[in-house]
Amino acid sequence: MCGRFTLLSPIDALRKLFGFPQAPNVPARFNIAPTQAIVAVRPGNGELIDRINDGPLNACYLRWGLIPSWAKTPDNAAKMINARGETISEKPSFKAPFKRRRCIIPVDGYYEWSKRMIAGQGQVEVKQPYYITMEDREPIALAGIWEHWLGADGSDVETCSIVTVPANDYVGLVHHRMPVILDEKNFEGWFYGSTDQAHRLIKPYYGSRQMESYPVSRQVNSYRSEGQHLIEPIDLEPEVCEQPQMKLF
């Protein structure tokens, strides 16, 4: 899964990668959390049509946490930040946006948590955050889907989910799932391709870029935390090793 991420690259770097027109500067963010507004890239201007939009790319803001168009309330949006790639074309919440409304969510890295046992007053289990990024520090393109929701009270919201798959061998050392990472050569297929073409892109990342991960401060656990210090590597506390029990005869 993907539950927090960063976007640090200046807008010019994103424009160079995706080729969308001039857009306002995007401030660096070190701890983007569910239900917040995030930058996404998609074809066209967000018009709802009955096929994949074949217009030019544009940058926009979407709320992270998909609300299905048929939902009566937005209450479950925070639970729908990720769409499992294995069932994306079957689940009622995701199958229509996957067919017609695909997007890319640019990030510079994301956080994942791994359980560890450390020594404290006794043994304490902690969820240790790791920052996962690329060694070249260039933007990362995550596959996403988006939806438009109109509430009974007139609320008009565009939302999105990040597509996830089982982790590759590297990310699997930290967590069992990961977001779908797209190489630039596959952007067109994700944006404009058929569902069959898009399905073939939903897979663990084994591209040419080298991934990197390292432990970071647990301050990132609070969505209120922000700043460069959140992505700086830390030294881990020693982990408790279970001692084998002696057999008594």
Short mmCIF file of N, CA, C and O in Angstrom, two decimals, residues 85-193:
data_model
loop_
_atom_site.label_atom_id
_atom_site.label_comp_id
_atom_site.label_asym_id
_atom_site.label_seq_id
_atom_site.Cartn_x
_atom_site.Cartn_y
_atom_site.Cartn_z
N GLY A 85 -4.48 -3.56 -7.64
CA GLY A 85 -4.42 -3.81 -9.07
C GLY A 85 -5.03 -5.13 -9.47
O GLY A 85 -5.55 -5.27 -10.59
N GLU A 86 -4.99 -6.13 -8.57
CA GLU A 86 -5.49 -7.45 -8.91
C GLU A 86 -7.00 -7.46 -9.13
O GLU A 86 -7.51 -8.31 -9.87
N THR A 87 -7.73 -6.53 -8.52
CA THR A 87 -9.19 -6.53 -8.61
C THR A 87 -9.76 -5.20 -9.10
O THR A 87 -10.96 -4.97 -9.00
N ILE A 88 -8.92 -4.35 -9.66
CA ILE A 88 -9.34 -3.00 -10.01
C ILE A 88 -10.45 -2.97 -11.05
O ILE A 88 -11.28 -2.06 -11.07
N SER A 89 -10.50 -3.96 -11.94
CA SER A 89 -11.53 -3.97 -12.97
C SER A 89 -12.79 -4.72 -12.53
O SER A 89 -13.73 -4.86 -13.31
N GLU A 90 -12.80 -5.19 -11.28
CA GLU A 90 -13.95 -5.93 -10.76
C GLU A 90 -14.70 -5.16 -9.68
O GLU A 90 -15.93 -5.26 -9.58
N LYS A 91 -13.99 -4.43 -8.85
CA LYS A 91 -14.62 -3.73 -7.72
C LYS A 91 -15.51 -2.60 -8.23
O LYS A 91 -15.07 -1.78 -9.05
N PRO A 92 -16.75 -2.51 -7.76
CA PRO A 92 -17.66 -1.46 -8.22
C PRO A 92 -17.09 -0.05 -8.07
O PRO A 92 -17.36 0.82 -8.90
N SER A 93 -16.32 0.18 -7.02
CA SER A 93 -15.79 1.53 -6.78
C SER A 93 -14.73 1.93 -7.81
O SER A 93 -14.53 3.13 -8.05
N PHE A 94 -14.04 0.94 -8.38
CA PHE A 94 -12.85 1.24 -9.18
C PHE A 94 -12.98 0.93 -10.67
O PHE A 94 -12.22 1.46 -11.47
N LYS A 95 -13.92 0.06 -11.04
CA LYS A 95 -13.90 -0.43 -12.42
C LYS A 95 -14.21 0.67 -13.45
O LYS A 95 -13.61 0.69 -14.52
N ALA A 96 -15.13 1.59 -13.13
CA ALA A 96 -15.43 2.67 -14.08
C ALA A 96 -14.27 3.65 -14.20
O ALA A 96 -13.85 3.97 -15.32
N PRO A 97 -13.71 4.15 -13.10
CA PRO A 97 -12.56 5.05 -13.26
C PRO A 97 -11.36 4.37 -13.91
O PRO A 97 -10.62 5.01 -14.66
N PHE A 98 -11.14 3.08 -13.64
CA PHE A 98 -10.03 2.40 -14.30
C PHE A 98 -10.23 2.35 -15.81
O PHE A 98 -9.28 2.50 -16.58
N LYS A 99 -11.45 2.17 -16.23
CA LYS A 99 -11.74 2.07 -17.66
C LYS A 99 -11.62 3.42 -18.36
O LYS A 99 -11.12 3.50 -19.48
N ARG A 100 -12.03 4.50 -17.68
CA ARG A 100 -12.18 5.78 -18.38
C ARG A 100 -11.38 6.94 -17.79
O ARG A 100 -11.19 7.95 -18.46
N ARG A 101 -10.94 6.84 -16.52
CA ARG A 101 -10.37 8.01 -15.86
C ARG A 101 -9.08 7.64 -15.14
O ARG A 101 -9.04 7.51 -13.92
N ARG A 102 -8.03 7.48 -15.91
CA ARG A 102 -6.72 7.15 -15.35
C ARG A 102 -5.88 8.42 -15.24
O ARG A 102 -5.99 9.33 -16.07
N CYS A 103 -5.03 8.45 -14.24
CA CYS A 103 -4.16 9.59 -14.03
C CYS A 103 -2.81 9.10 -13.54
O CYS A 103 -2.62 7.91 -13.28
N ILE A 104 -1.87 10.00 -13.44
CA ILE A 104 -0.57 9.72 -12.83
C ILE A 104 -0.36 10.69 -11.67
O ILE A 104 -0.66 11.89 -11.80
N ILE A 105 0.10 10.17 -10.57
CA ILE A 105 0.36 10.98 -9.38
C ILE A 105 1.87 11.08 -9.22
O ILE A 105 2.53 10.08 -8.90
N PRO A 106 2.45 12.26 -9.46
CA PRO A 106 3.90 12.41 -9.32
C PRO A 106 4.30 12.52 -7.86
O PRO A 106 3.67 13.24 -7.08
N VAL A 107 5.35 11.80 -7.48
CA VAL A 107 5.89 11.85 -6.12
C VAL A 107 7.42 11.83 -6.24
O VAL A 107 7.97 11.52 -7.29
N ASP A 108 8.08 12.15 -5.14
CA ASP A 108 9.53 11.97 -5.09
C ASP A 108 9.91 10.78 -4.23
O ASP A 108 11.05 10.31 -4.28
N GLY A 109 8.98 10.30 -3.46
CA GLY A 109 9.20 9.13 -2.63
C GLY A 109 7.96 8.90 -1.79
O GLY A 109 7.04 9.74 -1.76
N TYR A 110 7.91 7.76 -1.12
CA TYR A 110 6.77 7.49 -0.25
C TYR A 110 7.25 6.74 0.99
O TYR A 110 8.37 6.22 1.04
N TYR A 111 6.40 6.73 1.99
CA TYR A 111 6.73 6.10 3.27
C TYR A 111 6.02 4.76 3.39
O TYR A 111 4.89 4.59 2.94
N GLU A 112 6.71 3.83 4.01
CA GLU A 112 6.10 2.55 4.34
C GLU A 112 6.57 2.15 5.72
O GLU A 112 7.65 2.56 6.16
N TRP A 113 5.77 1.33 6.41
CA TRP A 113 6.05 0.99 7.80
C TRP A 113 6.32 -0.51 7.95
O TRP A 113 5.69 -1.34 7.29
N SER A 114 7.29 -0.82 8.81
CA SER A 114 7.64 -2.20 9.09
C SER A 114 7.69 -2.39 10.61
O SER A 114 8.19 -1.52 11.34
N LYS A 115 7.16 -3.51 11.10
CA LYS A 115 7.14 -3.76 12.53
C LYS A 115 8.51 -4.21 13.03
O LYS A 115 9.18 -5.01 12.39
N ARG A 116 8.91 -3.67 14.20
CA ARG A 116 10.17 -4.05 14.82
C ARG A 116 9.95 -4.20 16.33
O ARG A 116 9.09 -3.53 16.91
N MET A 117 10.73 -5.05 16.94
CA MET A 117 10.73 -5.20 18.39
C MET A 117 11.99 -4.55 18.96
O MET A 117 13.11 -4.91 18.56
N ILE A 118 11.81 -3.57 19.83
CA ILE A 118 12.96 -2.90 20.40
C ILE A 118 12.92 -3.04 21.92
O ILE A 118 11.89 -3.35 22.52
N ALA A 119 14.08 -2.78 22.54
CA ALA A 119 14.18 -2.86 24.00
C ALA A 119 13.73 -1.55 24.62
O ALA A 119 14.18 -0.48 24.24
N GLY A 120 12.81 -1.65 25.55
CA GLY A 120 12.38 -0.48 26.31
C GLY A 120 12.15 -0.95 27.73
O GLY A 120 12.98 -1.63 28.31
N GLN A 121 11.04 -0.60 28.28
CA GLN A 121 10.64 -1.18 29.56
C GLN A 121 9.96 -2.51 29.22
O GLN A 121 8.75 -2.62 29.10
N GLY A 122 10.81 -3.51 29.02
CA GLY A 122 10.34 -4.75 28.43
C GLY A 122 10.56 -4.67 26.93
O GLY A 122 11.33 -3.86 26.45
N GLN A 123 9.89 -5.51 26.18
CA GLN A 123 9.99 -5.48 24.73
C GLN A 123 8.83 -4.68 24.16
O GLN A 123 7.68 -4.88 24.54
N VAL A 124 9.15 -3.75 23.26
CA VAL A 124 8.15 -2.85 22.70
C VAL A 124 8.09 -3.04 21.19
O VAL A 124 9.13 -2.99 20.51
N GLU A 125 6.89 -3.25 20.66
CA GLU A 125 6.73 -3.33 19.20
C GLU A 125 6.45 -1.94 18.66
O GLU A 125 5.56 -1.24 19.14
N VAL A 126 7.21 -1.53 17.66
CA VAL A 126 7.00 -0.23 17.04
C VAL A 126 6.82 -0.42 15.54
O VAL A 126 7.29 -1.40 14.96
N LYS A 127 6.12 0.51 14.94
CA LYS A 127 6.00 0.55 13.48
C LYS A 127 7.02 1.57 12.98
O LYS A 127 6.84 2.78 13.14
N GLN A 128 8.09 1.06 12.39
CA GLN A 128 9.18 1.92 11.95
C GLN A 128 8.96 2.39 10.52
O GLN A 128 8.84 1.58 9.60
N PRO A 129 8.89 3.71 10.29
CA PRO A 129 8.73 4.20 8.92
C PRO A 129 10.04 4.15 8.13
O PRO A 129 11.12 4.38 8.68
N TYR A 130 9.90 3.82 6.86
CA TYR A 130 11.01 3.85 5.91
C TYR A 130 10.63 4.77 4.76
O TYR A 130 9.45 4.84 4.37
N TYR A 131 11.61 5.48 4.23
CA TYR A 131 11.38 6.32 3.07
C TYR A 131 11.88 5.56 1.84
O TYR A 131 13.02 5.10 1.81
N ILE A 132 11.01 5.41 0.85
CA ILE A 132 11.33 4.67 -0.37
C ILE A 132 11.33 5.65 -1.53
O ILE A 132 10.35 6.36 -1.77
N THR A 133 12.44 5.70 -2.26
CA THR A 133 12.62 6.67 -3.33
C THR A 133 13.48 6.05 -4.42
O THR A 133 13.71 4.84 -4.43
N MET A 134 13.92 6.87 -5.36
CA MET A 134 14.84 6.42 -6.40
C MET A 134 16.21 7.02 -6.15
O MET A 134 16.33 8.16 -5.70
N GLU A 135 17.25 6.26 -6.46
CA GLU A 135 18.61 6.75 -6.23
C GLU A 135 18.90 8.02 -7.02
O GLU A 135 19.69 8.85 -6.58
N ASP A 136 18.29 8.18 -8.21
CA ASP A 136 18.56 9.37 -9.02
C ASP A 136 17.82 10.61 -8.53
O ASP A 136 18.04 11.72 -9.02
N ARG A 137 16.90 10.43 -7.57
CA ARG A 137 16.14 11.54 -6.96
C ARG A 137 15.27 12.29 -7.97
O ARG A 137 14.85 13.41 -7.72
N GLU A 138 14.98 11.67 -9.10
CA GLU A 138 14.08 12.27 -10.08
C GLU A 138 12.64 11.88 -9.72
O GLU A 138 12.40 10.92 -8.98
N PRO A 139 11.64 12.62 -10.24
CA PRO A 139 10.24 12.32 -9.89
C PRO A 139 9.86 10.89 -10.26
O PRO A 139 10.38 10.29 -11.21
N ILE A 140 8.92 10.35 -9.51
CA ILE A 140 8.39 9.01 -9.70
C ILE A 140 6.93 9.13 -10.11
O ILE A 140 6.17 9.89 -9.51
N ALA A 141 6.53 8.38 -11.14
CA ALA A 141 5.17 8.43 -11.65
C ALA A 141 4.38 7.24 -11.11
O ALA A 141 4.67 6.09 -11.47
N LEU A 142 3.39 7.50 -10.27
CA LEU A 142 2.55 6.44 -9.72
C LEU A 142 1.24 6.37 -10.51
O LEU A 142 0.61 7.40 -10.80
N ALA A 143 0.83 5.16 -10.86
CA ALA A 143 -0.43 4.97 -11.57
C ALA A 143 -1.60 5.27 -10.64
O ALA A 143 -1.63 4.81 -9.50
N GLY A 144 -2.57 6.02 -11.14
CA GLY A 144 -3.73 6.36 -10.35
C GLY A 144 -5.00 6.33 -11.18
O GLY A 144 -4.98 6.23 -12.41
N ILE A 145 -6.14 6.40 -10.49
CA ILE A 145 -7.44 6.55 -11.12
C ILE A 145 -8.17 7.67 -10.40
O ILE A 145 -7.90 7.96 -9.23
N TRP A 146 -9.09 8.34 -11.10
CA TRP A 146 -9.80 9.44 -10.47
C TRP A 146 -11.30 9.34 -10.74
O TRP A 146 -11.74 8.65 -11.65
N GLU A 147 -12.06 10.04 -9.91
CA GLU A 147 -13.51 10.01 -10.02
C GLU A 147 -14.09 11.36 -9.64
O GLU A 147 -13.46 12.14 -8.91
N HIS A 148 -15.29 11.63 -10.16
CA HIS A 148 -16.02 12.85 -9.83
C HIS A 148 -17.22 12.50 -8.97
O HIS A 148 -17.96 11.56 -9.28
N TRP A 149 -17.37 13.23 -7.86
CA TRP A 149 -18.49 12.97 -6.94
C TRP A 149 -19.27 14.25 -6.71
O TRP A 149 -18.70 15.31 -6.45
N LEU A 150 -20.59 14.13 -6.85
CA LEU A 150 -21.49 15.26 -6.61
C LEU A 150 -22.42 14.88 -5.47
O LEU A 150 -23.23 13.94 -5.59
N GLY A 151 -22.31 15.58 -4.35
CA GLY A 151 -23.12 15.27 -3.18
C GLY A 151 -24.49 15.89 -3.26
O GLY A 151 -24.75 16.83 -4.02
N ALA A 152 -25.41 15.36 -2.44
CA ALA A 152 -26.78 15.88 -2.42
C ALA A 152 -26.83 17.34 -1.97
O ALA A 152 -27.76 18.07 -2.32
N ASP A 153 -25.81 17.75 -1.19
CA ASP A 153 -25.77 19.14 -0.70
C ASP A 153 -25.09 20.08 -1.68
O ASP A 153 -24.84 21.24 -1.36
N GLY A 154 -24.76 19.56 -2.87
CA GLY A 154 -24.09 20.39 -3.87
C GLY A 154 -22.58 20.28 -3.86
O GLY A 154 -21.91 20.92 -4.68
N SER A 155 -22.03 19.49 -2.94
CA SER A 155 -20.58 19.30 -2.90
C SER A 155 -20.10 18.70 -4.22
O SER A 155 -20.69 17.75 -4.73
N ASP A 156 -19.03 19.25 -4.75
CA ASP A 156 -18.52 18.83 -6.04
C ASP A 156 -17.03 18.54 -5.87
O ASP A 156 -16.23 19.47 -5.69
N VAL A 157 -16.64 17.26 -5.88
CA VAL A 157 -15.29 16.88 -5.50
C VAL A 157 -14.71 15.91 -6.53
O VAL A 157 -15.41 14.98 -6.98
N GLU A 158 -13.46 16.11 -6.90
CA GLU A 158 -12.72 15.15 -7.72
C GLU A 158 -11.71 14.45 -6.83
O GLU A 158 -10.92 15.12 -6.14
N THR A 159 -11.72 13.13 -6.83
CA THR A 159 -10.90 12.35 -5.92
C THR A 159 -10.10 11.30 -6.68
O THR A 159 -10.35 11.06 -7.87
N CYS A 160 -9.16 10.65 -5.99
CA CYS A 160 -8.31 9.69 -6.68
C CYS A 160 -7.82 8.61 -5.73
O CYS A 160 -7.87 8.75 -4.50
N SER A 161 -7.33 7.51 -6.32
CA SER A 161 -6.66 6.43 -5.60
C SER A 161 -5.38 6.07 -6.32
O SER A 161 -5.27 6.25 -7.55
N ILE A 162 -4.41 5.55 -5.58
CA ILE A 162 -3.16 5.05 -6.14
C ILE A 162 -3.29 3.54 -6.32
O ILE A 162 -3.74 2.84 -5.42
N VAL A 163 -2.89 3.05 -7.48
CA VAL A 163 -2.99 1.63 -7.78
C VAL A 163 -1.80 0.90 -7.14
O VAL A 163 -0.65 1.35 -7.26
N THR A 164 -2.08 -0.23 -6.47
CA THR A 164 -1.02 -0.97 -5.79
C THR A 164 -0.99 -2.43 -6.25
O THR A 164 -1.98 -2.97 -6.75
N VAL A 165 0.17 -3.05 -6.04
CA VAL A 165 0.42 -4.45 -6.42
C VAL A 165 1.30 -5.09 -5.35
O VAL A 165 1.85 -4.40 -4.49
N PRO A 166 1.48 -6.42 -5.40
CA PRO A 166 2.46 -7.04 -4.51
C PRO A 166 3.84 -6.43 -4.72
O PRO A 166 4.21 -6.05 -5.84
N ALA A 167 4.61 -6.32 -3.65
CA ALA A 167 5.91 -5.65 -3.70
C ALA A 167 6.92 -6.42 -4.54
O ALA A 167 6.86 -7.66 -4.65
N ASN A 168 7.86 -5.68 -5.13
CA ASN A 168 9.00 -6.34 -5.78
C ASN A 168 9.97 -6.84 -4.70
O ASN A 168 9.75 -6.65 -3.51
N ASP A 169 11.04 -7.48 -5.14
CA ASP A 169 11.96 -8.09 -4.17
C ASP A 169 12.58 -7.06 -3.23
O ASP A 169 12.86 -7.36 -2.06
N TYR A 170 12.79 -5.84 -3.71
CA TYR A 170 13.45 -4.83 -2.90
C TYR A 170 12.49 -4.24 -1.87
O TYR A 170 12.76 -4.24 -0.66
N VAL A 171 11.33 -3.76 -2.33
CA VAL A 171 10.37 -3.17 -1.41
C VAL A 171 9.83 -4.22 -0.44
O VAL A 171 9.49 -3.91 0.71
N GLY A 172 9.79 -5.47 -0.88
CA GLY A 172 9.29 -6.54 -0.04
C GLY A 172 10.07 -6.73 1.25
O GLY A 172 9.56 -7.34 2.19
N LEU A 173 11.27 -6.20 1.33
CA LEU A 173 12.03 -6.25 2.57
C LEU A 173 11.41 -5.35 3.64
O LEU A 173 11.67 -5.53 4.84
N VAL A 174 10.61 -4.38 3.21
CA VAL A 174 9.97 -3.44 4.14
C VAL A 174 8.47 -3.72 4.27
O VAL A 174 7.92 -3.73 5.36
N HIS A 175 7.81 -3.95 3.13
CA HIS A 175 6.35 -4.12 3.13
C HIS A 175 5.95 -5.04 1.98
O HIS A 175 6.67 -5.11 0.97
N HIS A 176 4.80 -5.69 2.13
CA HIS A 176 4.40 -6.70 1.15
C HIS A 176 3.71 -6.13 -0.08
O HIS A 176 3.44 -6.86 -1.03
N ARG A 177 3.40 -4.82 -0.09
CA ARG A 177 2.78 -4.21 -1.26
C ARG A 177 3.49 -2.91 -1.61
O ARG A 177 4.21 -2.34 -0.80
N MET A 178 3.24 -2.44 -2.84
CA MET A 178 3.86 -1.21 -3.31
C MET A 178 2.96 -0.56 -4.36
O MET A 178 2.11 -1.23 -4.96
N PRO A 179 3.12 0.74 -4.61
CA PRO A 179 2.37 1.38 -5.69
C PRO A 179 2.91 0.97 -7.06
O PRO A 179 4.07 0.56 -7.18
N VAL A 180 2.07 1.05 -8.07
CA VAL A 180 2.49 0.80 -9.44
C VAL A 180 3.32 2.00 -9.91
O VAL A 180 2.83 3.13 -9.92
N ILE A 181 4.57 1.75 -10.28
CA ILE A 181 5.47 2.79 -10.76
C ILE A 181 5.60 2.65 -12.28
O ILE A 181 5.90 1.57 -12.79
N LEU A 182 5.36 3.75 -13.00
CA LEU A 182 5.37 3.73 -14.46
C LEU A 182 6.63 4.40 -14.99
O LEU A 182 6.98 5.51 -14.58
N ASP A 183 7.33 3.72 -15.91
CA ASP A 183 8.40 4.37 -16.65
C ASP A 183 7.80 5.30 -17.70
O ASP A 183 6.65 5.11 -18.15
N GLU A 184 8.57 6.29 -18.12
CA GLU A 184 8.07 7.29 -19.05
C GLU A 184 7.54 6.66 -20.34
O GLU A 184 6.55 7.12 -20.91
N LYS A 185 8.16 5.59 -20.80
CA LYS A 185 7.73 4.94 -22.04
C LYS A 185 6.32 4.36 -21.94
O LYS A 185 5.68 4.07 -22.96
N ASN A 186 5.82 4.21 -20.71
CA ASN A 186 4.50 3.62 -20.51
C ASN A 186 3.42 4.64 -20.16
O ASN A 186 2.27 4.25 -19.94
N PHE A 187 3.78 5.91 -20.14
CA PHE A 187 2.78 6.93 -19.82
C PHE A 187 1.61 6.89 -20.80
O PHE A 187 0.45 6.93 -20.40
N GLU A 188 1.92 6.86 -22.09
CA GLU A 188 0.86 6.91 -23.10
C GLU A 188 -0.10 5.74 -22.95
O GLU A 188 -1.32 5.90 -23.06
N GLY A 189 0.44 4.54 -22.71
CA GLY A 189 -0.42 3.38 -22.54
C GLY A 189 -1.34 3.50 -21.34
O GLY A 189 -2.49 3.06 -21.38
N TRP A 190 -0.84 4.11 -20.26
CA TRP A 190 -1.68 4.27 -19.07
C TRP A 190 -2.74 5.33 -19.30
O TRP A 190 -3.91 5.15 -18.96
N PHE A 191 -2.36 6.45 -19.90
CA PHE A 191 -3.30 7.53 -20.10
C PHE A 191 -4.36 7.20 -21.15
O PHE A 191 -5.54 7.48 -20.96
N TYR A 192 -3.94 6.62 -22.27
CA TYR A 192 -4.82 6.51 -23.43
C TYR A 192 -5.13 5.08 -23.86
O TYR A 192 -5.97 4.88 -24.74
N GLY A 193 -4.46 4.10 -23.30
CA GLY A 193 -4.61 2.73 -23.77
C GLY A 193 -5.93 2.09 -23.36
O GLY A 193 -6.67 2.59 -22.51
#
